[in-house]
Coordinates of C-alpha atoms and ligand atoms in Angstrom, one line a residue:
X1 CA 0.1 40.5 19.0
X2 CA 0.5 40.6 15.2
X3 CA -0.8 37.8 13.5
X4 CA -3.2 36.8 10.4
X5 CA -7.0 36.8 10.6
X6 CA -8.7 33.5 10.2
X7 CA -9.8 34.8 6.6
X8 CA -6.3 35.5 5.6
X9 CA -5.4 32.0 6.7
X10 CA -7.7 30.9 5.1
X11 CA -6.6 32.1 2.1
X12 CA -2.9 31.7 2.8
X13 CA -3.6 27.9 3.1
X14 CA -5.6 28.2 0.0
X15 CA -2.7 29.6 -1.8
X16 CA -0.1 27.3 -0.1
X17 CA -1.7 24.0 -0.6
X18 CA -0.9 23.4 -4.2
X19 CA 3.1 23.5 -2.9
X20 CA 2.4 21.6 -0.3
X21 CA 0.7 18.7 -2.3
X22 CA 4.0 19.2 -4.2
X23 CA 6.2 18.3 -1.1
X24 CA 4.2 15.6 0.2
X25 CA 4.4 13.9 -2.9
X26 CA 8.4 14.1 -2.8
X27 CA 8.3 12.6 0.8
X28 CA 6.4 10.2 -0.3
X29 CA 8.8 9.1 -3.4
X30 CA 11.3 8.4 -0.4
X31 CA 11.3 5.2 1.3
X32 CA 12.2 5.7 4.5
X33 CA 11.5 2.1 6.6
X34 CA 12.9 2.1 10.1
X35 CA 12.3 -1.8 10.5
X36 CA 15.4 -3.9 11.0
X37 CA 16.4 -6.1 7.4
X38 CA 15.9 -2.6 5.0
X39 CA 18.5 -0.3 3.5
X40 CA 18.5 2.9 6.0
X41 CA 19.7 5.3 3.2
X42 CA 16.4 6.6 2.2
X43 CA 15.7 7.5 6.2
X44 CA 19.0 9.5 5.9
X45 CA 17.7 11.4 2.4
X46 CA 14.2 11.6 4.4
X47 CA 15.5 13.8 6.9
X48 CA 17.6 15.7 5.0
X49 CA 14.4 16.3 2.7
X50 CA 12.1 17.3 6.0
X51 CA 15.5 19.2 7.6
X52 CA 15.4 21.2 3.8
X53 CA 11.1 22.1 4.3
X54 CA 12.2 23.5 7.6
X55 CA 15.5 25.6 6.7
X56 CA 13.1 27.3 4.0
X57 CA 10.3 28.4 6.3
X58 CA 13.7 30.1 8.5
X59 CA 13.6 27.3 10.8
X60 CA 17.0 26.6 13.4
X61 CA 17.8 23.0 11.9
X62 CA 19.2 20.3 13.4
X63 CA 19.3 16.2 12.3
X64 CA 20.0 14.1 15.3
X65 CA 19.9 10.9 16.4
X66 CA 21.4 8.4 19.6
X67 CA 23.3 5.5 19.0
X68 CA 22.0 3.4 16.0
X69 CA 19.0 5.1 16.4
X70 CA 17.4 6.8 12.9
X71 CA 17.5 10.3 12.4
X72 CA 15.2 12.5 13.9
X73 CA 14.9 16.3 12.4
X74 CA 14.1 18.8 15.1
X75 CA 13.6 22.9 14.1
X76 CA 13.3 25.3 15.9
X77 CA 11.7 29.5 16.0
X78 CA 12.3 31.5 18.9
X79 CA 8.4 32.8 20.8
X80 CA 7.8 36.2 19.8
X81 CA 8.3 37.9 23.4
X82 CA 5.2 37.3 25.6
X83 CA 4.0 34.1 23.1
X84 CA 3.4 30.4 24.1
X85 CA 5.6 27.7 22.4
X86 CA 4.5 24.9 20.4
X87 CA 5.9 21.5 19.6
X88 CA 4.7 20.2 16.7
X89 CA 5.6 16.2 16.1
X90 CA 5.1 13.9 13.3
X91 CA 7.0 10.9 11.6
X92 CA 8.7 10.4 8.4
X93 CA 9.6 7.0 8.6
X94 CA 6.4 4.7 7.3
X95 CA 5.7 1.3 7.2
X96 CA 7.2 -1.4 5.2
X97 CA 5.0 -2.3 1.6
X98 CA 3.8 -6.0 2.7
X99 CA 2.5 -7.3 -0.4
X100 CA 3.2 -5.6 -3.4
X101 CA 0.9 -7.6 -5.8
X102 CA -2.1 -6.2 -3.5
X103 CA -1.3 -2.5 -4.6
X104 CA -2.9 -0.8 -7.0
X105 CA -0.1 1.6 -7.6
X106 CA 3.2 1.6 -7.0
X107 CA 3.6 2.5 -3.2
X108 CA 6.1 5.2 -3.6
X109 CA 4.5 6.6 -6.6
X110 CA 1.9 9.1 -4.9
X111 CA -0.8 8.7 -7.3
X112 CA -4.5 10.4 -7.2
X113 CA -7.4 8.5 -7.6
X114 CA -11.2 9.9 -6.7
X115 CA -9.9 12.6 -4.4
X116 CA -7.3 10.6 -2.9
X117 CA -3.6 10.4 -2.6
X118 CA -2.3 6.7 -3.0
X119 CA 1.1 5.7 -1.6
X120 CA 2.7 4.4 1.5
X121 CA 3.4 6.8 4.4
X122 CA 1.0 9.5 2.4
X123 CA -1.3 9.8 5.4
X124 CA 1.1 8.1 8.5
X125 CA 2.5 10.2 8.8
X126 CA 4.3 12.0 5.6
X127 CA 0.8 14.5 5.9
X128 CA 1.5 15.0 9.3
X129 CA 4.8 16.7 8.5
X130 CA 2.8 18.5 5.8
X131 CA 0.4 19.8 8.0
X132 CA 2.9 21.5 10.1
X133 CA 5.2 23.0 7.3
X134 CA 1.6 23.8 5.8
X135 CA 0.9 26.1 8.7
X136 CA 4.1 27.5 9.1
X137 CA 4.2 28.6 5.3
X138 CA 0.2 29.9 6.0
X139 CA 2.0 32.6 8.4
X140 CA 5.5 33.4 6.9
X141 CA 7.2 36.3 9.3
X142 CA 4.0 36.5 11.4
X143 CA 4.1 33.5 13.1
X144 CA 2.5 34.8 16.3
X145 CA 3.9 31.7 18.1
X146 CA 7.4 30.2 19.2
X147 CA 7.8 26.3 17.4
X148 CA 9.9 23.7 18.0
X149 CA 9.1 20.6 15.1
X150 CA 10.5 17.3 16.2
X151 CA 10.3 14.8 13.1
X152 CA 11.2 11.0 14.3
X153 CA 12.5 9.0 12.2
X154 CA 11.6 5.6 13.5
X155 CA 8.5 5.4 15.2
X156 CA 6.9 2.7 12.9
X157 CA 9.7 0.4 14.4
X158 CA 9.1 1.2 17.6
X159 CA 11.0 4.8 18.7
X160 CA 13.7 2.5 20.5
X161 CA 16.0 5.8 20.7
X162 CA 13.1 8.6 21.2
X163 CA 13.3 8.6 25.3
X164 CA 17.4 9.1 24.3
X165 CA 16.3 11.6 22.2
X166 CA 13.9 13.4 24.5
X167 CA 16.1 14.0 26.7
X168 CA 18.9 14.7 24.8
X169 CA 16.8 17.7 23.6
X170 CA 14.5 18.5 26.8
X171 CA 15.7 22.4 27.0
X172 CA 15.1 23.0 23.2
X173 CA 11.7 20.8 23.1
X174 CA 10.1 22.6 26.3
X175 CA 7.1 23.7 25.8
X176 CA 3.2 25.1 26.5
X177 CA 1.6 22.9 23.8
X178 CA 2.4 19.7 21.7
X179 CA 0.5 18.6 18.4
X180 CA 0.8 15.3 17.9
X181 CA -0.2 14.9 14.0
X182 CA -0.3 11.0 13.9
X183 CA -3.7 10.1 14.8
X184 CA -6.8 10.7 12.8
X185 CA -10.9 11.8 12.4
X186 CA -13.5 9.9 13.4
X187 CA -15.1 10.5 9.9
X188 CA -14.9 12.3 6.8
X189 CA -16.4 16.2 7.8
X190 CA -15.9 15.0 11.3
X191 CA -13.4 17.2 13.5
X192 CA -11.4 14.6 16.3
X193 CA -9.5 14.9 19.0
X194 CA -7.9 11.5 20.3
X195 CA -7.8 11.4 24.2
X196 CA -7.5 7.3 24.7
X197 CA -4.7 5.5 22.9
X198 CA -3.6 2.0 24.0
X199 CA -1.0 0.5 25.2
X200 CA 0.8 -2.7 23.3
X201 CA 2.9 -5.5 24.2
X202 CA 4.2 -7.8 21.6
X203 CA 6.2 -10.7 22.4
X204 CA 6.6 -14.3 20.8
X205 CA 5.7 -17.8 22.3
X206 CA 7.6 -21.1 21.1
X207 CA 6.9 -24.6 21.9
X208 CA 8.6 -27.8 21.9
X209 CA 7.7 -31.4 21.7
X210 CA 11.0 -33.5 20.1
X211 CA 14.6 -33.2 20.0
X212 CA 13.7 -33.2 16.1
X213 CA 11.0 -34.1 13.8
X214 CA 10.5 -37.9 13.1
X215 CA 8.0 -40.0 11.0
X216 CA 4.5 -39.3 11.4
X217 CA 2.8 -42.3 10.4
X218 CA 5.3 -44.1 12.9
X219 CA 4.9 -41.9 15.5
X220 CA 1.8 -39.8 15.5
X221 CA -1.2 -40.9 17.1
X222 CA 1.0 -40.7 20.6
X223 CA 3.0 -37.7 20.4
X224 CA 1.5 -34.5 20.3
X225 CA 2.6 -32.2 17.4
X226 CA 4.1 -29.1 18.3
X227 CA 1.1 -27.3 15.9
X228 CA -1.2 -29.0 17.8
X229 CA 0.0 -27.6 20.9
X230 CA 0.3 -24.5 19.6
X231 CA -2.9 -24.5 18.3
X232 CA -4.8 -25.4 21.8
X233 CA -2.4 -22.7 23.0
X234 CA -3.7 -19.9 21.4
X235 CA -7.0 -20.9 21.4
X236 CA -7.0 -20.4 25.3
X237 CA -6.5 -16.8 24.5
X238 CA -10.5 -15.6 24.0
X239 CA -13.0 -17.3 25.6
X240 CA -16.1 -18.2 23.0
X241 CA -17.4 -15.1 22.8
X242 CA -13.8 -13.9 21.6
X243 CA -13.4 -11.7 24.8
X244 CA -9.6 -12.2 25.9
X245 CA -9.8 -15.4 28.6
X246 CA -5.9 -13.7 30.0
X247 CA -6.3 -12.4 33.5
X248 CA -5.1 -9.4 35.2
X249 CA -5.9 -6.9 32.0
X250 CA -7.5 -3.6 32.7
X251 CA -11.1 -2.9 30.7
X252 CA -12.7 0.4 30.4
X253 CA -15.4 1.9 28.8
X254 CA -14.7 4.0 25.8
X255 CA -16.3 7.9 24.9
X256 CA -20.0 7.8 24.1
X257 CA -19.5 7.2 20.2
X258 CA -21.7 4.8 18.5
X259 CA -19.7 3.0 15.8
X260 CA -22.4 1.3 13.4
X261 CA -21.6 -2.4 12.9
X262 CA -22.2 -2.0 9.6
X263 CA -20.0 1.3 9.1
X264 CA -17.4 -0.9 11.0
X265 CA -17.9 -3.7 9.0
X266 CA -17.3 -1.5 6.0
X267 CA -14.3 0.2 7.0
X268 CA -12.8 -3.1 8.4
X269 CA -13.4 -4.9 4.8
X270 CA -14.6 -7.8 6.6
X271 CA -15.8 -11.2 4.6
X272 CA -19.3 -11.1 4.4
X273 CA -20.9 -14.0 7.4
X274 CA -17.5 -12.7 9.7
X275 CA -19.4 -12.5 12.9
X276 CA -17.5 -9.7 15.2
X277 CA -16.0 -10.8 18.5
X278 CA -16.2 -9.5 21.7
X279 CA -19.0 -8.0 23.8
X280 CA -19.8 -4.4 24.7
X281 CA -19.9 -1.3 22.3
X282 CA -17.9 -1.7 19.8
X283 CA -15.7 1.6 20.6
X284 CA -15.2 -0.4 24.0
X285 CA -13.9 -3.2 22.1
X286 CA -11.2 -1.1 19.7
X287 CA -10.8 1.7 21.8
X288 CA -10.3 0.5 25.4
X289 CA -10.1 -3.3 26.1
X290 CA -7.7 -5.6 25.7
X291 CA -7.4 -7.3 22.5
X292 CA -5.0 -10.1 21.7
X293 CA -3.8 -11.0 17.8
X294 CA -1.6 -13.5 17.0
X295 CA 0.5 -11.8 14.1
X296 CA 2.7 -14.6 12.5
X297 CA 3.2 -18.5 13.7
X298 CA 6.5 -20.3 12.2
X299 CA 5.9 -23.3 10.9
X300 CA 7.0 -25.9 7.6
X301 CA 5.5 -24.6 4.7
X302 CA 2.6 -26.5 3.4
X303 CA 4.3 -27.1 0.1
X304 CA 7.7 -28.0 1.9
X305 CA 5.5 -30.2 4.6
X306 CA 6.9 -33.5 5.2
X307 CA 5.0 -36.7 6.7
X308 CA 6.8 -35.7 9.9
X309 CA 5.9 -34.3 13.7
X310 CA 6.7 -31.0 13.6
X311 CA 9.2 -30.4 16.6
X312 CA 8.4 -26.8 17.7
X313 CA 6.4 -24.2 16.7
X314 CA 6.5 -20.4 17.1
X315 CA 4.1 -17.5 17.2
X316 CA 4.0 -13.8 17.9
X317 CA 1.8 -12.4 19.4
X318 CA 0.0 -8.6 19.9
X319 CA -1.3 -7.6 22.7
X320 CA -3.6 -4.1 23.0
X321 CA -4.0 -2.8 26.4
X322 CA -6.2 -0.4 27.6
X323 CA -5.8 2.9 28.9
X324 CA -4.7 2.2 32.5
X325 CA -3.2 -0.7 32.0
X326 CA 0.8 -1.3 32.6
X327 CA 3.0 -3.4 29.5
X328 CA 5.0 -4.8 32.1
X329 CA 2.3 -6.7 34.3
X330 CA 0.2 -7.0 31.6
X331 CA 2.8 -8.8 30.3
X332 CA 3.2 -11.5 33.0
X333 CA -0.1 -12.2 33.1
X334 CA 0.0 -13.6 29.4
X335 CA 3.2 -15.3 30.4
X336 CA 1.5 -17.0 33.4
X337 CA -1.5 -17.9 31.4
X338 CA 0.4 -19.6 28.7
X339 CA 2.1 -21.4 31.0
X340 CA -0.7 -22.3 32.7
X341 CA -3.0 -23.7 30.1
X342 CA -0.1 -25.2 27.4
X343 CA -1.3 -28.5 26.8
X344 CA 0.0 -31.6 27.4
X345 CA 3.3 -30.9 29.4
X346 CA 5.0 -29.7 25.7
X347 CA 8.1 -27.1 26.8
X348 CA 7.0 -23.6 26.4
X349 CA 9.5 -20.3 26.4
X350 CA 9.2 -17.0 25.8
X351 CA 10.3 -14.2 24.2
X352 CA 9.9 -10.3 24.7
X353 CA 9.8 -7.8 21.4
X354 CA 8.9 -4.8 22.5
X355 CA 6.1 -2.5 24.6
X356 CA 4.4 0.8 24.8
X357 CA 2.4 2.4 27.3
X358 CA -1.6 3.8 27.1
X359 CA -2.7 6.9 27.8
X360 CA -5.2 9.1 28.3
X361 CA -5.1 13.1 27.8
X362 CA -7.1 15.5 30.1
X363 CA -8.4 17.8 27.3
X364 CA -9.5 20.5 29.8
X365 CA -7.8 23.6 29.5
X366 CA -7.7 26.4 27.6
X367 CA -5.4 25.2 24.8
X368 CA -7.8 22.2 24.2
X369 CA -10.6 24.9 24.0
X370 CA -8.2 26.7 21.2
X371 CA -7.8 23.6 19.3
X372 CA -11.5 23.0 19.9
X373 CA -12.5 26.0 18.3
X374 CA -9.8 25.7 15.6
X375 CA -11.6 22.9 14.4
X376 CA -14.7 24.0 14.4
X377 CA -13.6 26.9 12.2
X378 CA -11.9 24.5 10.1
X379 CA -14.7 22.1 9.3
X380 CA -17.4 25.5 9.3
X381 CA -18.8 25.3 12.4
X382 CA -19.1 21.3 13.1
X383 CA -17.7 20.6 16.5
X384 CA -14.9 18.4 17.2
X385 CA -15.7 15.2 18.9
X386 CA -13.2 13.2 21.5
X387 CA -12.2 10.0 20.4
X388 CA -10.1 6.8 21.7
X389 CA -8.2 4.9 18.8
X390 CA -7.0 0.9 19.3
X391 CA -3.0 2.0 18.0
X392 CA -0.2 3.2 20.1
X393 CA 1.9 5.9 20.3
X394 CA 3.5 5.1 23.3
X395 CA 6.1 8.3 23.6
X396 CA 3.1 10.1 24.4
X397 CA 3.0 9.0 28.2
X398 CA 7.3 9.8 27.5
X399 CA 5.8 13.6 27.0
X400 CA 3.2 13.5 30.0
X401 CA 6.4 12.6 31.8
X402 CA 8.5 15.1 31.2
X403 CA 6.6 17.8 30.2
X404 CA 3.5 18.0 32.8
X405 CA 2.4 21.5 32.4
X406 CA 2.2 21.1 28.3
X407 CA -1.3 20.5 27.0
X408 CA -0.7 17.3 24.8
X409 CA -3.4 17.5 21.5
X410 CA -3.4 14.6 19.7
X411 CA -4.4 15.0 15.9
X412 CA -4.1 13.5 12.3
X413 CA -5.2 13.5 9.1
X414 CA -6.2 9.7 8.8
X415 CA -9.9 9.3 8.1
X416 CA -11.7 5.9 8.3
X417 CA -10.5 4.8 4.7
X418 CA -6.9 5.7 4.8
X419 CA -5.9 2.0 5.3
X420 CA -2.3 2.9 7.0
X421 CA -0.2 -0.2 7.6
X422 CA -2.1 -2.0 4.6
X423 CA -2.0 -1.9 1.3
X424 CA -3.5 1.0 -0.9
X425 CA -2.7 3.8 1.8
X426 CA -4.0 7.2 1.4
X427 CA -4.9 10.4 1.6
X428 CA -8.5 12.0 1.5
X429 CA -7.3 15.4 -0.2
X430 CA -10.1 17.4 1.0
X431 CA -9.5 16.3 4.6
X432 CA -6.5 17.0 4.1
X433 CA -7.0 20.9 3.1
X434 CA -8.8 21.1 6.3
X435 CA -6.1 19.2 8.8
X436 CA -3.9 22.2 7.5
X437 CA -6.4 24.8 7.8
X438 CA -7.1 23.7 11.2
X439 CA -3.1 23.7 12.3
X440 CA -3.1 26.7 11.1
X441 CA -5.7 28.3 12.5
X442 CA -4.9 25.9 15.8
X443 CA -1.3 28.0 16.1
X444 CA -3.4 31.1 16.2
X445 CA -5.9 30.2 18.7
X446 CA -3.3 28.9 20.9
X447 CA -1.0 32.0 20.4
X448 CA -4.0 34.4 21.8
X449 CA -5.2 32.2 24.6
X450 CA -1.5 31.9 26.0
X451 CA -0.8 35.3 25.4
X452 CA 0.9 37.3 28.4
X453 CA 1.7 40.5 29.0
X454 CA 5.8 41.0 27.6
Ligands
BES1 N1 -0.3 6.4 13.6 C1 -0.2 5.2 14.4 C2 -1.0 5.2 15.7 C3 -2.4 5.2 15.4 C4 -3.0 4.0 15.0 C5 -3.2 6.4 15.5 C6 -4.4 4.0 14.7 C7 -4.5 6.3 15.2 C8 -5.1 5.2 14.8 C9 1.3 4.9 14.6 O1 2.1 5.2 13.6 C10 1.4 3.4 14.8 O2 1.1 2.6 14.0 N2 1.9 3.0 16.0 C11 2.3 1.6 16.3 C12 3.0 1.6 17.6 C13 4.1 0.6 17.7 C14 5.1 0.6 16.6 C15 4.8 0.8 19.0 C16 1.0 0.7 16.4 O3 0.0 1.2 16.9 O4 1.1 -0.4 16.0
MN2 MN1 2.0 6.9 12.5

């Protein structure tokens, strides 16, 4: 096998990053939002953009998609004889803004700041994509490994086409290894691998009380308000320690990390006097028991409120199951529970968004001991740790499925402060050097331990 040393990477990502930075920031100048309501033009110029980062590093290119379904850019580079193949999979579809007033800079204007890169979809999961075309460029013609990159273009909304997608593809996408850049580090310095992810499950709840609002001084006092309801409703949901009351939802106990309220705390920019909820370890609590949040409730407006009974009220809600767990009887038993415990005979009805399955990864093997020592060269000589994150990426139990033999390595450049979904997204730059060091180094590593004779 002919292939660079782990010096010469290290320089050839040395001498690759400033190009890279260069391309992540045009990504990021794009955006691409998956979710139902936005203009899906910029998607469209997002792929072609990734497609065109491909092409260049002599990449087989193709943009494809099912149905409505966004585009997804897959590339492609034949094994050299006798070499494993890699997928490498990240996102270039990001999250919608939210509040704009919250930002410090403009979202799509990738700004730097103290060693970080501001803007939305910087770190989830425009780096991801970076991090691969940042290893490929690292090798040039001596990529001692075959790729196959498989972009998505609408996993923040859910990857309703991705199974369509999979298959569509399953010849061209077979493979030894995946990389799944969408996940991040337990710390800053800190090498991770993610084996836990959990499931989710969200869904909405309505209730009804009248046919239509009426008076409230004439009538309340002996008809319930839908809000009220509601309220009691959701409140059933934790017991008082704020441990989900639902039953029929699988609890495990997370890897032996300590997460330091405080560090938590910190991270979570919680109001000072919060008190946590829950019980256990706190890693249990995120990582790998259920959690329940109730995302958004319709409802009047409190400047449009009238003195009337509000007639029905609506809420949606989140569900996090843990590794283990299944979306669809997970999601009877909050059916049945809310049913069970809505107060005061008021109509409840329910309504299914969408779900995604847990997993867990085996990271035995001897890819996971190349990615292991990958990192470990990567972050000079500080081993890698295994963590569990709250999130989802549910296609990843859609890979276990149909690709059994590949070792699945979950990885990322998000770091404890990179605030994805929220406002003020970013980048830790230096982490970021080392994500692309460690790909790199990662493709090698794999490409010797799979090595057979041609
Ligand atoms: N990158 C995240 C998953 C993730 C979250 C990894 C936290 C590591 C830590 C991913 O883009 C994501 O946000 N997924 C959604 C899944 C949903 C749309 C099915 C999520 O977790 O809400
Ligand atoms: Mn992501």
């Amino acid at each position: 096998m002919t292939t660079l040393s782990v010096d010469e990477l290290r320089a050839a990502i040395e001498r690759e990053l400033p190009g890279v930075r260069a391309d992540l920031e045009r990504l990021v100048r794009i955006p691409g939002i998956a979710f139902d309501g936005f203009d899906f033009t910029p998607l469209e110029r997002s792929a072609e953009a990734v497609a065109e980062l491909l092409r260049n590093e002599g990449l087989e290119v193709q943009i494809s998609r099912v149905g409505e379904g966004h585009p997804a850019v897959i590339g492609r580079k034949a094994a050299p004889a006798g070499a494993p193949t890699v997928l490498l999979y990240a996102h270039h579809d990001v999250q919608p803004t939210g509040d704009l007033s919250q930002w410090e800079s403009e979202p799509f204007e990738p700004t730097e700041r103290d060693g970080r890169l501001y803007g939305r979809g910087v770190a989830d999961d425009k780096a991801g994509v970076m991090a691969h075309v940042a290893a490929l460029r690292a090798f040039g013609e001596n990529l001692p490994v075959g790729v196959v990159l498989f972009i998505e273009g609408e996993e923040e909304f859910g990857s309703a086409s991705l199974e369509a997608l999979l298959s569509k593809h399953r010849d061209e996408l077979a493979s030894d290894v995946i990389v799944i850049a969408d996940s991040g580090n337990w710390d800053i310095g800190q090498p991770s691998l993610t084996t836990s992810l959990r499931g989710i499950v969200n869904s909405f709840v309505t209730v009804e009380v009248l046919h239509s609002a009426v008076h409230s001084g004439m009538y309340g006092g002996a008809v319930p308000d839908a809000l009220m309801v509601l309220s009691r409703l959701l409140t059933s949901l934790h017991d008082d320690k704020g441990d989900v009351a639902v039953e029929g939802l699988v609890a495990k106990e997370a890897s032996p990390l300590d997460y330091p309220e405080d560090r938590f705390r910190a991270e979570a920019g919680l109001i000072e006097g919060v008190q946590l909820i829950g019980t256990g370890r706190l890693v249990d609590r995120i990582w790998t028991k259920p959690t329940i949040s109730i995302l958004a409730v319709d409802a009047p407006k409190t400047n449009e409120a009238p003195n009337a009974i509000v007639p029905k009220a609506k809420a949606k809600l989140s569900m996090r199951l843990a590794p283990g767990d299944d979306p669809k009887s997970a999601y009877e038993a909050l059916k049945a529970h809310l049913a069970r415990n809505v107060p005061w005979g008021a109509k409840i009805s329910f309504e299914f968004e969408h779900d995604g399955n847990p997993c867990v990864i085996d990271a035995t093997g001897k890819y996971f001991d190349a990615a292991r020592a990958a990192f470990k060269q990567a972050w000079d000589g500080t081993d890698a740790v295994e963590i569990g994150v709250g999130g989802s990426i549910p296609f990843i139990s859609t890979f276990q499925d149909m690709f059994p033999q590949a070792s699945i390595l979950v990885t990322g450049v998000e770091d404890p402060n990179a605030k994805a979904h929220g406002p003020n997204e970013s980048l830790h730059l230096g982490e970021f050097a080392r994500v692309c060091l460690a790909e790199a180094l990662l493709l090698r590593n794999v490409a010797v331990a799979g090595e057979t004779v041609a």
